[in-house]
Tab-separated table of C-alpha atoms in Angstrom:
chain	number	residue	atom	x	y	z
A	150	MET	CA	37.517	-5.303	1.171
A	151	ALA	CA	34.295	-7.191	0.302
A	152	LYS	CA	33.490	-7.365	-3.524
A	153	LYS	CA	29.890	-6.052	-3.708
A	154	LYS	CA	27.221	-8.505	-4.911
A	155	HIS	CA	25.469	-7.901	-8.188
A	156	LYS	CA	22.020	-9.106	-7.134
A	157	PRO	CA	18.563	-7.455	-7.826
A	158	HIS	CA	18.173	-5.924	-3.941
A	159	ASP	CA	20.484	-2.872	-5.319
A	160	ALA	CA	18.738	-2.435	-8.447
A	161	PHE	CA	15.480	-2.489	-6.151
A	162	VAL	CA	16.656	-0.033	-4.026
A	163	LYS	CA	18.513	2.394	-6.892
A	164	ALA	CA	15.069	2.112	-8.564
A	165	LEU	CA	13.103	3.718	-5.923
A	166	LEU	CA	15.617	6.057	-5.242
A	167	SER	CA	15.559	7.318	-8.949
A	168	ASP	CA	12.258	9.276	-8.010
A	169	PRO	CA	12.419	12.461	-6.278
A	170	VAL	CA	9.047	12.256	-4.127
A	171	ARG	CA	10.155	8.322	-3.266
A	172	ALA	CA	13.543	9.578	-2.204
A	173	LYS	CA	12.693	12.231	-0.128
A	174	ILE	CA	10.120	10.148	1.576
A	175	PHE	CA	12.387	7.531	1.879
A	176	LEU	CA	14.832	9.453	3.499
A	177	LEU	CA	12.387	11.365	5.764
A	178	ARG	CA	11.453	7.771	7.331
A	179	LEU	CA	15.130	6.729	7.577
A	180	LEU	CA	16.792	9.894	9.067
A	181	PRO	CA	16.133	10.649	12.668
A	182	PRO	CA	13.862	13.514	13.378
A	183	ALA	CA	16.909	15.639	15.093
A	184	VAL	CA	18.432	15.378	11.746
A	185	SER	CA	15.366	15.123	8.947
A	186	GLU	CA	13.747	18.419	10.853
A	187	GLN	CA	16.926	20.639	10.100
A	188	LEU	CA	16.795	19.556	6.512
A	189	ASP	CA	15.000	21.122	3.555
A	190	LEU	CA	13.942	18.021	2.172
A	191	ASP	CA	12.356	19.701	-1.213
A	192	SER	CA	15.259	20.761	-2.216
A	193	LEU	CA	16.895	16.799	-2.334
A	194	GLU	CA	18.875	16.116	-5.106
A	195	ALA	CA	20.940	12.656	-6.483
A	196	GLU	CA	24.457	13.825	-6.789
A	197	ASP	CA	26.840	12.867	-9.314
A	198	ARG	CA	28.746	9.216	-8.822
A	199	ILE	CA	32.318	10.264	-6.655
A	200	HIS	CA	35.411	9.781	-8.797
A	201	GLY	CA	38.569	8.623	-6.303
A	202	SER	CA	41.770	9.908	-6.704
A	203	GLY	CA	43.333	6.606	-7.460
A	204	GLY	CA	43.409	6.787	-11.394
A	205	GLY	CA	39.846	8.547	-11.528
A	206	ALA	CA	37.828	4.849	-10.359
A	207	GLU	CA	34.351	5.493	-10.099
A	208	ARG	CA	33.378	5.022	-6.453
A	209	GLN	CA	30.029	2.696	-6.960
A	210	LEU	CA	27.638	4.201	-4.355
A	211	ASP	CA	24.150	3.070	-4.029
A	212	ALA	CA	23.325	6.853	-3.511
A	213	LEU	CA	24.133	10.293	-2.774
A	214	PHE	CA	22.270	13.387	-2.487
A	215	ARG	CA	22.530	17.040	-1.826
A	216	VAL	CA	20.259	18.884	0.108
A	217	ARG	CA	19.984	22.514	1.523
A	218	LEU	CA	19.483	23.168	5.433
A	219	ARG	CA	16.508	24.988	6.724
A	220	ARG	CA	18.879	27.674	8.308
A	221	PRO	CA	20.747	29.721	5.857
A	222	GLY	CA	24.869	29.880	6.022
A	223	ARG	CA	26.876	32.639	6.191
A	224	ALA	CA	25.768	35.585	4.337
A	225	GLY	CA	22.607	34.160	3.909
A	226	GLN	CA	23.917	31.515	1.517
A	227	ASP	CA	22.599	28.431	1.149
A	228	ALA	CA	23.726	25.699	3.537
A	229	LEU	CA	23.986	22.705	2.147
A	230	LEU	CA	25.053	19.048	3.098
A	231	SER	CA	25.171	15.382	1.589
A	232	ILE	CA	23.848	11.947	2.324
A	233	LEU	CA	25.315	8.905	1.469
A	234	LEU	CA	23.323	5.856	1.236
A	235	GLU	CA	24.937	2.414	1.203
A	236	HIS	CA	22.900	-0.515	0.709
A	237	LYS	CA	23.796	-4.181	2.004
A	238	SER	CA	21.349	-7.271	1.815
A	239	TYR	CA	24.039	-9.131	3.551
A	240	ARG	CA	26.618	-9.140	6.263
A	241	ASP	CA	29.596	-7.702	5.588
A	242	ARG	CA	32.048	-6.691	8.414
A	243	TRP	CA	33.781	-4.590	6.058
A	244	THR	CA	31.174	-1.966	5.457
A	245	THR	CA	32.176	0.869	7.526
A	246	LEU	CA	35.502	0.711	6.115
A	247	GLN	CA	33.939	0.983	2.693
A	248	VAL	CA	32.205	3.841	3.692
A	249	LEU	CA	35.162	6.017	4.919
A	250	GLY	CA	36.439	5.274	1.714
A	251	TYR	CA	33.492	6.760	0.417
A	252	LEU	CA	33.652	9.748	2.725
A	253	THR	CA	36.940	10.328	1.920
A	254	ALA	CA	37.186	10.567	-1.949
A	255	ALA	CA	33.829	12.518	-0.823
A	256	TYR	CA	35.320	15.440	0.657
A	257	GLU	CA	38.597	15.165	-1.702
A	258	ALA	CA	36.145	15.594	-4.449
A	259	GLN	CA	34.870	18.926	-2.704
A	260	ARG	CA	38.259	19.897	-2.383
A	261	ALA	CA	39.400	19.555	-5.942
A	262	ALA	CA	36.467	21.179	-6.981
A	263	ARG	CA	37.287	24.165	-4.707
A	264	LEU	CA	34.236	24.168	-3.135
A	265	PRO	CA	33.358	24.753	0.773
A	266	LEU	CA	33.647	21.533	2.321
A	267	ARG	CA	29.949	20.224	3.560
A	268	PRO	CA	29.034	17.499	5.898
A	269	ILE	CA	28.347	14.313	4.453
A	270	ILE	CA	25.601	12.240	6.409
A	271	PRO	CA	26.946	8.467	5.947
A	272	CYS	CA	23.306	6.055	6.165
A	273	VAL	CA	23.522	2.334	5.653
A	274	PHE	CA	20.411	0.709	5.205
A	275	ARG	CA	20.742	-3.281	5.119
A	276	HIS	CA	17.885	-5.763	4.832
A	277	GLY	CA	18.554	-9.930	4.944
A	278	LYS	CA	17.959	-13.036	7.815
A	279	GLY	CA	18.247	-11.958	11.355
A	280	ARG	CA	19.369	-8.736	12.892
A	281	TRP	CA	22.881	-7.963	12.586
A	282	ARG	CA	25.296	-4.790	14.564
A	283	LEU	CA	27.270	-2.375	12.107
A	284	PRO	CA	30.603	-2.581	13.419
A	285	ASP	CA	32.659	-0.020	14.405
A	286	VAL	CA	35.970	0.857	12.328
A	287	ARG	CA	37.889	0.205	15.976
A	288	ALA	CA	36.003	-3.106	16.088
A	289	LEU	CA	38.073	-4.649	12.982
A	290	PHE	CA	41.040	-4.916	14.944
A	291	ARG	CA	42.405	-7.747	16.422
A	292	SER	CA	42.834	-7.421	20.229
A	293	GLY	CA	46.426	-6.244	21.810
A	294	HIS	CA	45.948	-2.781	19.870
A	295	GLY	CA	44.521	-1.184	22.189
A	296	PRO	CA	46.969	1.795	22.792
A	297	PHE	CA	46.999	2.082	19.434
A	298	LEU	CA	43.218	2.650	19.022
A	299	ARG	CA	43.179	6.368	19.640
A	300	TYR	CA	44.953	7.058	16.274
A	301	ILE	CA	41.951	4.849	14.457
A	302	PRO	CA	39.904	6.936	12.283
A	303	THR	CA	36.097	6.715	13.572
A	304	PHE	CA	32.729	8.523	12.855
A	305	ASP	CA	29.338	7.933	13.503
A	306	VAL	CA	27.088	6.051	10.718
A	307	LEU	CA	22.693	6.090	10.509
A	308	TYR	CA	22.380	2.540	10.635
A	309	THR	CA	18.782	1.023	9.525
A	310	ASP	CA	18.690	-3.041	10.022
A	311	LEU	CA	15.490	-4.253	8.513
A	312	GLY	CA	16.447	-7.417	9.589
A	313	GLY	CA	16.036	-6.487	12.930
A	314	MET	CA	12.437	-3.965	12.543
A	315	SER	CA	9.222	-5.480	13.370
A	316	GLU	CA	6.195	-6.069	11.033
A	317	GLU	CA	4.316	-3.865	13.202
A	318	ALA	CA	6.526	-0.793	12.918
A	319	ILE	CA	6.386	-1.562	9.211
A	320	GLY	CA	3.136	-1.248	9.462
A	321	GLN	CA	3.270	2.233	11.225
A	322	MET	CA	5.205	3.740	8.020
A	323	GLY	CA	2.995	6.241	6.439
A	324	GLU	CA	3.266	5.171	3.157
A	325	ALA	CA	1.397	2.095	1.531
A	326	TRP	CA	4.474	1.696	-0.921
A	327	LEU	CA	6.995	2.430	1.372
A	328	ARG	CA	5.322	-0.441	3.876
A	329	SER	CA	5.228	-2.782	1.067
A	330	ALA	CA	8.952	-1.992	-0.393
A	331	LEU	CA	10.171	-2.569	2.841
A	332	LEU	CA	7.976	-5.905	3.744
A	333	THR	CA	9.258	-7.198	0.527
A	334	GLN	CA	12.681	-6.481	1.352
A	335	LYS	CA	12.671	-8.366	4.818
A	336	TYR	CA	11.662	-11.339	3.393
A	337	SER	CA	13.345	-11.561	0.274
A	338	HIS	CA	15.516	-14.481	1.311
A	339	ASP	CA	12.687	-16.240	2.196
A	340	PRO	CA	10.059	-16.752	-0.616
A	341	THR	CA	7.465	-19.076	1.334
A	342	ALA	CA	7.088	-15.785	3.559
A	343	LEU	CA	6.914	-13.880	1.072
A	344	MET	CA	3.925	-15.328	-0.712
A	345	ALA	CA	2.158	-15.652	2.519
A	346	ARG	CA	2.249	-11.603	2.522
A	347	PHE	CA	1.052	-11.344	-1.098
A	348	GLU	CA	-1.988	-9.269	-0.548
A	349	ARG	CA	-0.290	-7.216	2.307
A	350	ILE	CA	2.348	-6.283	-0.058
A	351	PHE	CA	0.489	-5.702	-3.538
A	352	THR	CA	-2.224	-3.850	-2.152
A	353	ILE	CA	-1.274	-0.443	-2.801
A	354	PRO	CA	-3.572	2.374	-3.083
A	355	PRO	CA	-2.634	5.485	-5.424
A	356	GLU	CA	-0.604	7.954	-3.430
A	357	PRO	CA	2.347	10.554	-3.883
A	358	GLY	CA	5.583	8.475	-4.404
A	359	ALA	CA	3.773	5.410	-5.870
A	360	GLY	CA	4.311	6.507	-8.981
A	361	ASN	CA	5.361	3.321	-11.460
A	362	PHE	CA	6.346	1.707	-7.756
A	363	LEU	CA	4.138	-1.045	-8.715
A	364	GLN	CA	5.680	-2.333	-11.866
A	365	ILE	CA	9.137	-2.129	-10.278
A	366	LEU	CA	7.575	-4.034	-7.279
A	367	MET	CA	6.652	-6.939	-9.461
A	368	VAL	CA	9.736	-6.843	-11.128
A	369	TYR	CA	11.358	-7.810	-7.914
A	370	PHE	CA	9.180	-9.905	-6.494
A	371	SER	CA	9.376	-12.442	-9.586
A	372	ARG	CA	13.129	-12.228	-9.519
A	373	LEU	CA	12.535	-13.275	-5.226
A	374	VAL	CA	9.978	-15.789	-6.054
A	375	SER	CA	10.019	-18.474	-8.586
A	376	ILE	CA	6.579	-19.294	-9.469
A	377	GLU	CA	4.534	-20.624	-12.543
A	378	ARG	CA	1.639	-17.978	-13.886
A	379	ASP	CA	-1.364	-20.372	-12.598
A	380	ALA	CA	-0.006	-20.301	-9.241
A	381	PHE	CA	0.476	-16.392	-9.131
A	382	ARG	CA	-3.030	-15.899	-10.723
A	383	ASP	CA	-4.437	-17.872	-7.517
A	384	LEU	CA	-2.220	-14.870	-5.477
A	385	VAL	CA	-3.656	-12.206	-7.425
A	386	HIS	CA	-7.411	-13.643	-6.263
A	387	GLU	CA	-6.172	-12.346	-3.200
A	388	LEU	CA	-6.480	-8.841	-3.405
A	389	PRO	CA	-9.430	-6.576	-3.955
A	390	GLU	CA	-11.418	-7.206	-7.109
A	391	HIS	CA	-10.411	-3.584	-8.844
A	392	LYS	CA	-6.745	-4.258	-8.121
A	393	GLN	CA	-6.637	-8.100	-9.796
A	394	PRO	CA	-6.707	-6.660	-13.492
A	395	ASN	CA	-3.660	-4.606	-13.484
A	396	VAL	CA	-1.408	-6.958	-11.150
A	397	MET	CA	-2.043	-9.739	-13.592
A	398	THR	CA	-1.508	-7.541	-16.376
A	399	LEU	CA	1.621	-6.548	-15.495
A	400	TYR	CA	2.989	-9.568	-14.901
A	401	ASP	CA	1.926	-10.687	-18.203
A	402	SER	CA	3.718	-7.544	-19.932
A	403	ILE	CA	6.800	-7.695	-17.822
A	404	LEU	CA	7.868	-10.901	-17.545
A	405	GLU	CA	5.867	-12.818	-20.513
A	406	GLU	CA	6.691	-10.150	-23.431
A	407	GLY	CA	9.594	-8.776	-22.412
A	408	ILE	CA	11.882	-11.338	-20.555
A	409	GLU	CA	10.787	-14.678	-21.947
A	410	LYS	CA	11.114	-13.334	-24.913
A	411	GLY	CA	14.336	-11.612	-24.893
A	412	ILE	CA	15.224	-15.019	-23.054
A	413	GLU	CA	14.263	-17.217	-26.039
A	414	LYS	CA	16.034	-14.964	-28.643
A	415	GLY	CA	19.045	-14.754	-26.419
A	416	ILE	CA	19.303	-18.346	-25.943
A	417	GLU	CA	18.973	-19.196	-29.731
A	418	LYS	CA	21.741	-16.600	-30.859
A	419	GLY	CA	24.191	-17.988	-27.319
A	420	ILE	CA	23.695	-21.472	-29.208
A	421	GLU	CA	24.438	-20.049	-32.257
A	422	LYS	CA	27.814	-18.448	-31.000
A	423	GLY	CA	28.579	-21.032	-29.126
A	424	ILE	CA	28.801	-23.732	-32.178
A	425	GLU	CA	31.307	-20.904	-33.741
A	426	LYS	CA	33.588	-19.977	-30.592
A	427	GLY	CA	32.816	-22.565	-28.387
A	428	ILE	CA	30.979	-24.103	-25.682
A	429	GLN	CA	31.882	-21.827	-22.401
A	430	LYS	CA	32.012	-18.787	-24.785
A	431	GLY	CA	28.939	-19.503	-26.203
A	432	ARG	CA	27.819	-19.980	-22.555
A	433	GLU	CA	28.977	-16.522	-21.721
A	434	GLU	CA	27.932	-14.694	-25.045
A	435	GLY	CA	24.415	-16.277	-25.048
A	436	ARG	CA	24.298	-14.584	-21.352
A	437	GLU	CA	24.941	-11.472	-22.562
A	438	GLU	CA	22.534	-11.602	-25.729
A	439	THR	CA	19.825	-12.815	-23.789
A	440	LYS	CA	19.993	-9.414	-21.867
A	441	LYS	CA	20.517	-7.225	-24.813
A	442	GLN	CA	17.536	-8.943	-26.082
A	443	THR	CA	15.427	-8.272	-22.887
A	444	VAL	CA	16.076	-4.781	-23.348
A	445	LEU	CA	15.102	-4.692	-26.720
A	446	THR	CA	11.989	-6.481	-26.922
A	447	GLY	CA	10.728	-4.894	-23.164
A	448	TYR	CA	11.449	-1.516	-24.908
A	449	LYS	CA	9.273	-2.048	-27.279
A	450	ASN	CA	6.429	-3.543	-25.045
A	451	GLY	CA	6.641	-0.213	-23.072
A	452	VAL	CA	8.496	-1.930	-20.053
A	453	SER	CA	10.340	1.731	-18.805
A	454	ILE	CA	14.431	2.542	-18.897
A	455	GLU	CA	14.229	2.111	-14.951
A	456	ILE	CA	12.550	-1.658	-15.214
A	457	LEU	CA	15.246	-2.808	-18.065
A	458	CYS	CA	17.694	-1.391	-15.565
A	459	LEU	CA	16.116	-3.840	-12.902
A	460	LEU	CA	15.734	-6.980	-14.904
A	461	THR	CA	19.797	-6.953	-16.595
A	462	GLY	CA	21.894	-4.746	-14.580
A	463	TYR	CA	23.089	-2.937	-16.990
A	464	SER	CA	23.045	1.208	-16.252
A	465	GLU	CA	20.518	3.453	-17.867
A	466	VAL	CA	23.762	4.527	-20.594
A	467	GLN	CA	24.201	0.820	-21.126
A	468	VAL	CA	20.703	0.270	-22.298
A	469	TRP	CA	20.569	3.638	-24.305
A	470	GLN	CA	23.557	2.533	-26.053
A	471	ILE	CA	22.053	-1.082	-26.860
A	472	LEU	CA	18.840	0.390	-28.186
A	473	ALA	CA	20.375	3.270	-30.229
A	474	LYS	CA	23.101	0.478	-31.676
A	475	ALA	CA	19.935	-1.730	-33.134
A	476	GLU	CA	18.151	1.436	-34.389
A	477	ASP	CA	21.173	1.808	-36.580
A	478	ALA	CA	21.302	-1.111	-37.573
A	479	GLU	CA	17.781	-1.272	-38.788
A	480	GLN	CA	18.538	2.217	-40.431
A	481	ALA	CA	21.359	0.869	-42.254
């Protein structure tokens, strides 16, 4: 099975879905009306990660939610189901098999907890170059297996391919922040196209679900497009005048104070360790030290935990561990 690629795209989607209001709106637009109309999306809650049976290994899901149905179950009890969301930024022919593994582990977790089994709706959200069709499990087998395909498990997946979605369709999304997110991801592999749409992406009015989205979007955009500060300022001048100071301030605080200081300190420590332990090991530790210094410096400058996770690839637990260790060192 293809190994999951660690890129800013996954971190961006996870940051979006970390806010309950944004997650509700995102799923409302992703799910077909025949499904969403039966769900009480106000009850949406993020579920814990799935623990598989193979040595207790944790399944690295992009998102898993629990939601109530609008109609009650037997004896008037809440009827629940789960929504599993897998995000792909590239073409992976093994995606359906990967989702099958997630489903099996999730149902096994329900059984092990002695809970009534509840349905799980698998969703795959893909963005990337061009249109791509998600293969069925049976399509993964070579020709000549026809008589035996009836024994291969198959299931439906709600598949959204952003690469095949037009800008007009994205423009019809009701929420400005969601349009900005989808437009950015649609052209995430084309920096020139992204910069050409800068004004459309960053003109976001305050609205439910926006929250700290502008900050998250700014970090993601900066990781997709390599651009000097003066050139970025020229792009900002395309925005409505009242938006310019806020966007430029975010750029300075997140990128200059948070990242550049962290990188500078990380490189210094990386070089020192490289001299002591060898160039190769020094490079590896230098990269890790860069990320740790980014966490420490960014946090001191008011960068949120969500953003720090997005910048470094660390989990929230890892970020808090780094901060706690630094605090202990200061008090020692």
